[in-house]
Tab-separated table of C-alpha atoms and ligand atoms in Angstrom:
chain	number	residue	atom	x	y	z
A	14	UNK	CA	-4.450	7.876	22.267
A	15	UNK	CA	-0.982	7.737	20.888
A	16	UNK	CA	-0.975	8.597	17.410
A	17	UNK	CA	1.750	6.543	15.858
A	18	UNK	CA	1.727	7.803	13.041
A	19	UNK	CA	1.224	11.537	13.701
A	20	UNK	CA	3.009	13.581	11.589
A	21	UNK	CA	6.168	14.798	13.521
A	22	UNK	CA	6.342	12.143	15.556
A	23	UNK	CA	9.060	10.158	12.337
A	24	UNK	CA	7.305	6.961	12.589
A	25	UNK	CA	5.048	6.448	9.871
A	26	UNK	CA	7.246	6.654	6.060
A	27	UNK	CA	4.431	5.991	2.740
A	28	UNK	CA	5.038	3.922	-0.129
A	29	UNK	CA	2.524	4.099	-3.207
A	30	UNK	CA	2.994	1.054	-5.757
A	31	UNK	CA	2.401	2.130	-9.029
A	32	UNK	CA	4.430	0.079	-11.646
A	33	UNK	CA	1.496	-2.003	-12.851
A	34	UNK	CA	0.587	-2.635	-16.099
A	35	UNK	CA	-3.386	-2.094	-15.435
A	36	UNK	CA	-4.184	-4.474	-18.270
A	37	UNK	CA	-8.100	-5.009	-16.898
A	38	UNK	CA	-7.672	-0.820	-17.486
A	39	UNK	CA	-6.973	-0.556	-20.982
A	40	UNK	CA	-3.418	-0.624	-20.036
A	41	UNK	CA	-3.234	3.018	-18.847
A	42	UNK	CA	-1.295	4.233	-15.204
A	43	UNK	CA	-4.566	3.963	-13.041
A	44	UNK	CA	-2.817	6.464	-11.253
A	45	UNK	CA	-2.873	8.926	-12.930
A	46	UNK	CA	-7.008	8.573	-13.357
A	47	UNK	CA	-8.807	11.624	-12.313
A	48	UNK	CA	-10.829	11.013	-9.218
A	49	UNK	CA	-12.486	14.093	-7.370
A	50	UNK	CA	-10.908	16.677	-9.387
A	51	UNK	CA	-7.261	15.491	-9.468
A	52	UNK	CA	-4.889	11.965	-9.873
A	53	UNK	CA	-5.552	9.482	-8.276
A	54	UNK	CA	-1.691	9.236	-6.915
A	55	UNK	CA	-2.336	12.852	-5.827
A	56	UNK	CA	-5.297	12.151	-3.641
A	57	UNK	CA	-3.720	9.041	-2.564
A	58	UNK	CA	0.083	11.188	-1.774
A	59	UNK	CA	-2.290	13.804	0.118
A	60	UNK	CA	-3.945	11.349	2.770
A	61	UNK	CA	-0.523	9.599	3.664
A	62	UNK	CA	1.094	12.501	4.080
A	63	UNK	CA	-1.047	13.954	6.741
A	64	UNK	CA	0.396	11.269	8.478
A	65	UNK	CA	3.899	10.651	7.103
A	66	UNK	CA	7.389	12.227	6.841
A	67	UNK	CA	7.886	11.303	2.987
A	68	UNK	CA	5.362	9.743	0.286
A	69	UNK	CA	7.283	8.125	-2.481
A	70	UNK	CA	6.132	5.725	-5.172
A	71	UNK	CA	8.024	2.560	-6.665
A	72	UNK	CA	7.699	1.867	-10.133
A	73	UNK	CA	8.240	-0.714	-12.668
A	74	UNK	CA	10.591	1.188	-15.263
A	75	UNK	CA	12.062	4.321	-16.372
A	76	UNK	CA	8.922	5.021	-18.421
A	77	UNK	CA	7.170	5.138	-15.535
A	78	UNK	CA	9.235	6.740	-13.849
A	79	UNK	CA	8.836	10.146	-16.182
A	80	UNK	CA	4.918	9.504	-16.669
A	81	UNK	CA	4.385	9.894	-13.103
A	82	UNK	CA	7.205	12.031	-12.722
A	83	UNK	CA	4.964	15.378	-12.592
A	84	UNK	CA	3.263	14.431	-9.532
A	85	UNK	CA	6.427	15.410	-7.628
A	86	UNK	CA	7.036	12.599	-5.567
A	87	UNK	CA	9.943	10.968	-4.777
A	88	UNK	CA	10.594	7.803	-6.991
A	89	UNK	CA	12.341	4.544	-6.690
A	90	UNK	CA	12.498	1.413	-8.933
A	91	UNK	CA	11.528	-1.760	-8.448
A	92	UNK	CA	14.115	-4.590	-7.440
A	93	UNK	CA	13.711	-7.023	-9.807
A	94	UNK	CA	11.164	-4.996	-12.550
A	95	UNK	CA	8.160	-5.740	-13.609
A	96	UNK	CA	7.990	-8.734	-10.897
A	97	UNK	CA	4.479	-7.339	-9.149
A	98	UNK	CA	3.824	-5.641	-5.848
A	99	UNK	CA	6.547	-8.227	-3.777
A	100	UNK	CA	9.657	-6.834	-5.587
A	101	UNK	CA	8.017	-3.022	-5.106
A	102	UNK	CA	7.958	-3.610	-1.454
A	103	UNK	CA	10.959	-5.298	-1.321
A	104	UNK	CA	12.905	-1.705	-2.575
A	105	UNK	CA	10.351	0.077	-0.382
A	106	UNK	CA	11.530	-1.883	3.336
A	107	UNK	CA	15.235	-2.526	2.205
A	108	UNK	CA	15.558	1.685	1.716
A	109	UNK	CA	13.120	2.542	4.214
A	110	UNK	CA	13.786	5.926	6.791
A	111	UNK	CA	11.482	5.192	9.383
A	112	UNK	CA	10.300	1.658	11.512
A	113	UNK	CA	6.989	1.539	10.003
A	114	UNK	CA	5.926	1.464	5.794
A	115	UNK	CA	2.674	2.222	5.217
A	116	UNK	CA	1.973	0.755	1.589
A	117	UNK	CA	-0.735	1.248	-0.161
A	118	UNK	CA	-1.780	0.238	-3.822
A	119	UNK	CA	-2.286	3.339	-6.532
A	120	UNK	CA	-5.666	2.330	-7.456
A	121	UNK	CA	-6.962	2.197	-3.943
A	122	UNK	CA	-8.664	5.766	-3.605
A	123	UNK	CA	-10.616	5.384	0.146
A	124	UNK	CA	-6.661	5.113	1.770
A	125	UNK	CA	-7.438	5.866	5.046
A	126	UNK	CA	-5.213	8.174	7.888
A	127	UNK	CA	-7.477	7.124	10.424
A	128	UNK	CA	-7.542	3.701	9.266
A	129	UNK	CA	-3.338	3.709	9.323
A	130	UNK	CA	-3.075	5.131	12.627
A	131	UNK	CA	-5.112	2.125	14.848
A	132	UNK	CA	-3.286	-0.170	12.106
A	133	UNK	CA	0.186	1.735	13.395
A	134	UNK	CA	-0.929	1.746	17.441
A	135	UNK	CA	-1.890	-2.369	16.937
A	136	UNK	CA	0.968	-3.035	15.162
A	137	UNK	CA	3.411	-1.503	18.152
A	138	UNK	CA	0.937	-3.073	20.690
A	139	UNK	CA	1.369	-6.536	18.823
A	140	UNK	CA	4.975	-7.159	18.746
A	141	UNK	CA	4.173	-8.741	15.071
A	142	UNK	CA	6.269	-7.618	12.145
A	143	UNK	CA	3.154	-6.221	9.721
A	144	UNK	CA	-0.750	-5.696	9.966
A	145	UNK	CA	-2.974	-6.114	7.526
A	146	UNK	CA	-6.845	-5.590	6.814
A	147	UNK	CA	-8.853	-8.174	6.316
A	148	UNK	CA	-12.267	-7.431	4.677
A	149	UNK	CA	-15.186	-9.071	3.221
A	150	UNK	CA	-12.967	-12.143	4.179
A	151	UNK	CA	-9.502	-11.126	1.995
A	152	UNK	CA	-5.976	-9.892	3.689
A	153	UNK	CA	-5.260	-6.739	1.942
A	154	UNK	CA	-1.386	-6.798	2.152
A	155	UNK	CA	-1.009	-3.833	-0.535
A	156	UNK	CA	-2.915	-1.147	1.859
A	157	UNK	CA	-1.360	-2.324	4.768
A	158	UNK	CA	1.698	-1.516	7.642
A	159	UNK	CA	5.372	-3.443	7.250
A	160	UNK	CA	8.970	-3.065	9.774
A	161	UNK	CA	11.342	-2.648	7.369
A	162	UNK	CA	12.706	-6.108	8.932
A	163	UNK	CA	10.450	-7.937	6.897
A	164	UNK	CA	12.760	-7.442	4.309
A	165	UNK	CA	14.101	-10.311	5.191
A	166	UNK	CA	11.278	-12.413	4.103
A	167	UNK	CA	10.736	-10.717	0.834
A	168	UNK	CA	14.139	-11.278	0.279
A	169	UNK	CA	13.529	-15.144	0.560
A	170	UNK	CA	10.269	-15.188	-1.509
A	171	UNK	CA	12.023	-13.318	-4.056
A	172	UNK	CA	15.217	-15.482	-3.489
A	173	UNK	CA	13.100	-18.721	-4.366
A	174	UNK	CA	11.539	-16.765	-7.175
A	175	UNK	CA	8.448	-16.562	-4.252
A	176	UNK	CA	6.023	-13.349	-6.567
A	177	UNK	CA	2.701	-13.682	-4.422
A	178	UNK	CA	2.089	-11.256	-1.899
A	179	UNK	CA	0.300	-14.202	-0.024
A	180	UNK	CA	3.783	-15.964	0.276
A	181	UNK	CA	5.195	-12.651	1.780
A	182	UNK	CA	2.426	-12.941	4.655
A	183	UNK	CA	2.516	-16.681	5.137
A	184	UNK	CA	6.610	-15.657	6.148
A	185	UNK	CA	6.020	-13.030	8.115
A	186	UNK	CA	2.449	-13.710	10.207
A	187	UNK	CA	1.042	-9.957	10.540
A	188	UNK	CA	-1.077	-8.839	13.101
A	189	UNK	CA	-4.640	-9.492	10.652
A	190	UNK	CA	-6.881	-6.175	11.533
A	191	UNK	CA	-10.169	-7.660	11.056
A	192	UNK	CA	-12.976	-5.819	9.728
A	193	UNK	CA	-15.622	-6.127	13.074
A	194	UNK	CA	-12.849	-4.583	14.933
A	195	UNK	CA	-11.759	-1.863	12.638
A	196	UNK	CA	-15.806	-1.364	12.519
A	197	UNK	CA	-15.990	-0.780	16.080
A	198	UNK	CA	-12.834	1.623	16.214
A	199	UNK	CA	-15.512	4.008	13.315
A	200	UNK	CA	-13.766	3.047	10.355
A	201	UNK	CA	-15.084	3.278	7.074
A	202	UNK	CA	-13.775	-0.178	5.560
A	203	UNK	CA	-13.509	0.927	2.258
A	204	UNK	CA	-10.107	1.833	2.504
A	205	UNK	CA	-9.283	-1.680	1.073
A	206	UNK	CA	-11.258	-1.091	-2.012
A	207	UNK	CA	-9.963	-0.989	-5.137
A	208	UNK	CA	-10.050	-0.019	-9.467
A	209	UNK	CA	-9.466	-2.294	-11.399
A	210	UNK	CA	-11.548	-2.391	-14.490
A	211	UNK	CA	-13.712	0.416	-16.258
A	212	UNK	CA	-16.822	-1.032	-14.748
A	213	UNK	CA	-14.996	0.160	-11.291
A	214	UNK	CA	-13.787	3.388	-12.559
A	215	UNK	CA	-17.207	4.161	-13.133
A	216	UNK	CA	-18.898	2.922	-10.272
A	217	UNK	CA	-15.849	4.638	-7.749
A	218	UNK	CA	-15.331	7.535	-9.021
A	219	UNK	CA	-17.525	10.827	-8.377
A	220	UNK	CA	-19.294	12.199	-11.223
B	20	GTP	N1	5.806	-1.045	-8.817
B	20	GTP	C1	5.467	-2.226	-9.117
B	20	GTP	N2	3.848	-1.651	-8.860
B	20	GTP	C2	3.150	-3.141	-9.608
B	20	GTP	C3	4.143	-3.755	-9.985
B	20	GTP	N3	2.542	-4.341	-10.227
B	20	GTP	C4	1.636	-4.330	-9.913
B	20	GTP	N4	2.124	-3.200	-9.302
B	20	GTP	C5	0.999	-2.060	-8.281
B	20	GTP	O1	0.602	-3.214	-7.573
B	20	GTP	C6	-1.024	-2.532	-7.069
B	20	GTP	C7	-2.117	-3.723	-7.429
B	20	GTP	O2	-1.439	-4.098	-8.758
B	20	GTP	P1	-2.598	-5.063	-9.157
B	20	GTP	O3	-3.750	-4.126	-9.924
B	20	GTP	O4	-2.680	-6.013	-9.213
B	20	GTP	O5	-2.179	-4.849	-10.720
B	20	GTP	P2	-1.782	-3.991	-12.319
B	20	GTP	O6	-0.812	-4.101	-12.900
B	20	GTP	O7	-1.624	-2.796	-11.579
B	20	GTP	O8	-3.438	-4.451	-13.119
B	20	GTP	P3	-3.752	-6.110	-14.421
B	20	GTP	O9	-2.679	-5.180	-14.993
B	20	GTP	O10	-5.248	-5.182	-14.139
B	20	GTP	O11	-3.043	-6.968	-13.401
B	20	GTP	C8	-1.310	-1.218	-8.202
B	20	GTP	O12	-0.621	-0.480	-7.844
B	20	GTP	C9	0.097	-1.593	-9.217
B	20	GTP	O13	0.334	-0.728	-9.795
B	20	GTP	C10	4.719	-3.980	-10.211
B	20	GTP	O14	5.187	-4.999	-11.188
B	20	GTP	N5	5.794	-2.510	-9.818
């Protein structure tokens, strides 16, 4: 099997969206929550780095850039500051250096290189411009892979003041990685699990 995202092949670039306000978590920077002995973003970035030439953060404000600066990752600012994940994805696509951009939210501790390999290969075979997993009936556009060409659609959504990730998906028409086929490929679908609330954190974080 050709592993499209294998380090060295230079096809995958990792991007972690980390500019959310984390209101449901009480306004803390979710990416800095301790998880398995390290800040969540470090856990995520290390997993992504096993497949990506670079892993960068996208944040909404200079203050967040400073707050997360200690992690030592290259950091970009949103296209339209604080306009949600679509504007963050837009700048990542606009500045992409590699043919595939692997996007993760900063609150997804089980991000999976195995899932990324599989989705990258499936995306290459499909001819689509993006691949998005669907687990428990829900699409997960913040744990997905996009071609930089999707920037035309993110640009057009933002120009129309459309900020929903689902609007982007409607325009991009991604290939969908269905739960069943992910499982058949031996992939643990917890890679789409995210942490929104203190209850989620208490349930998911290892004790
Ligand atoms: N760069 C950037 N990232 C964002 C923005 N809004 C949300 N995100 C990121 O997108 C992912 C999903 O965000 P949500 O959990 O839906 O929103 P949140 O603001 O983090 O949390 P809530 O305020 O509780 O909704 C997280 O990784 C966020 O950090 C934004 O405006 N800019």
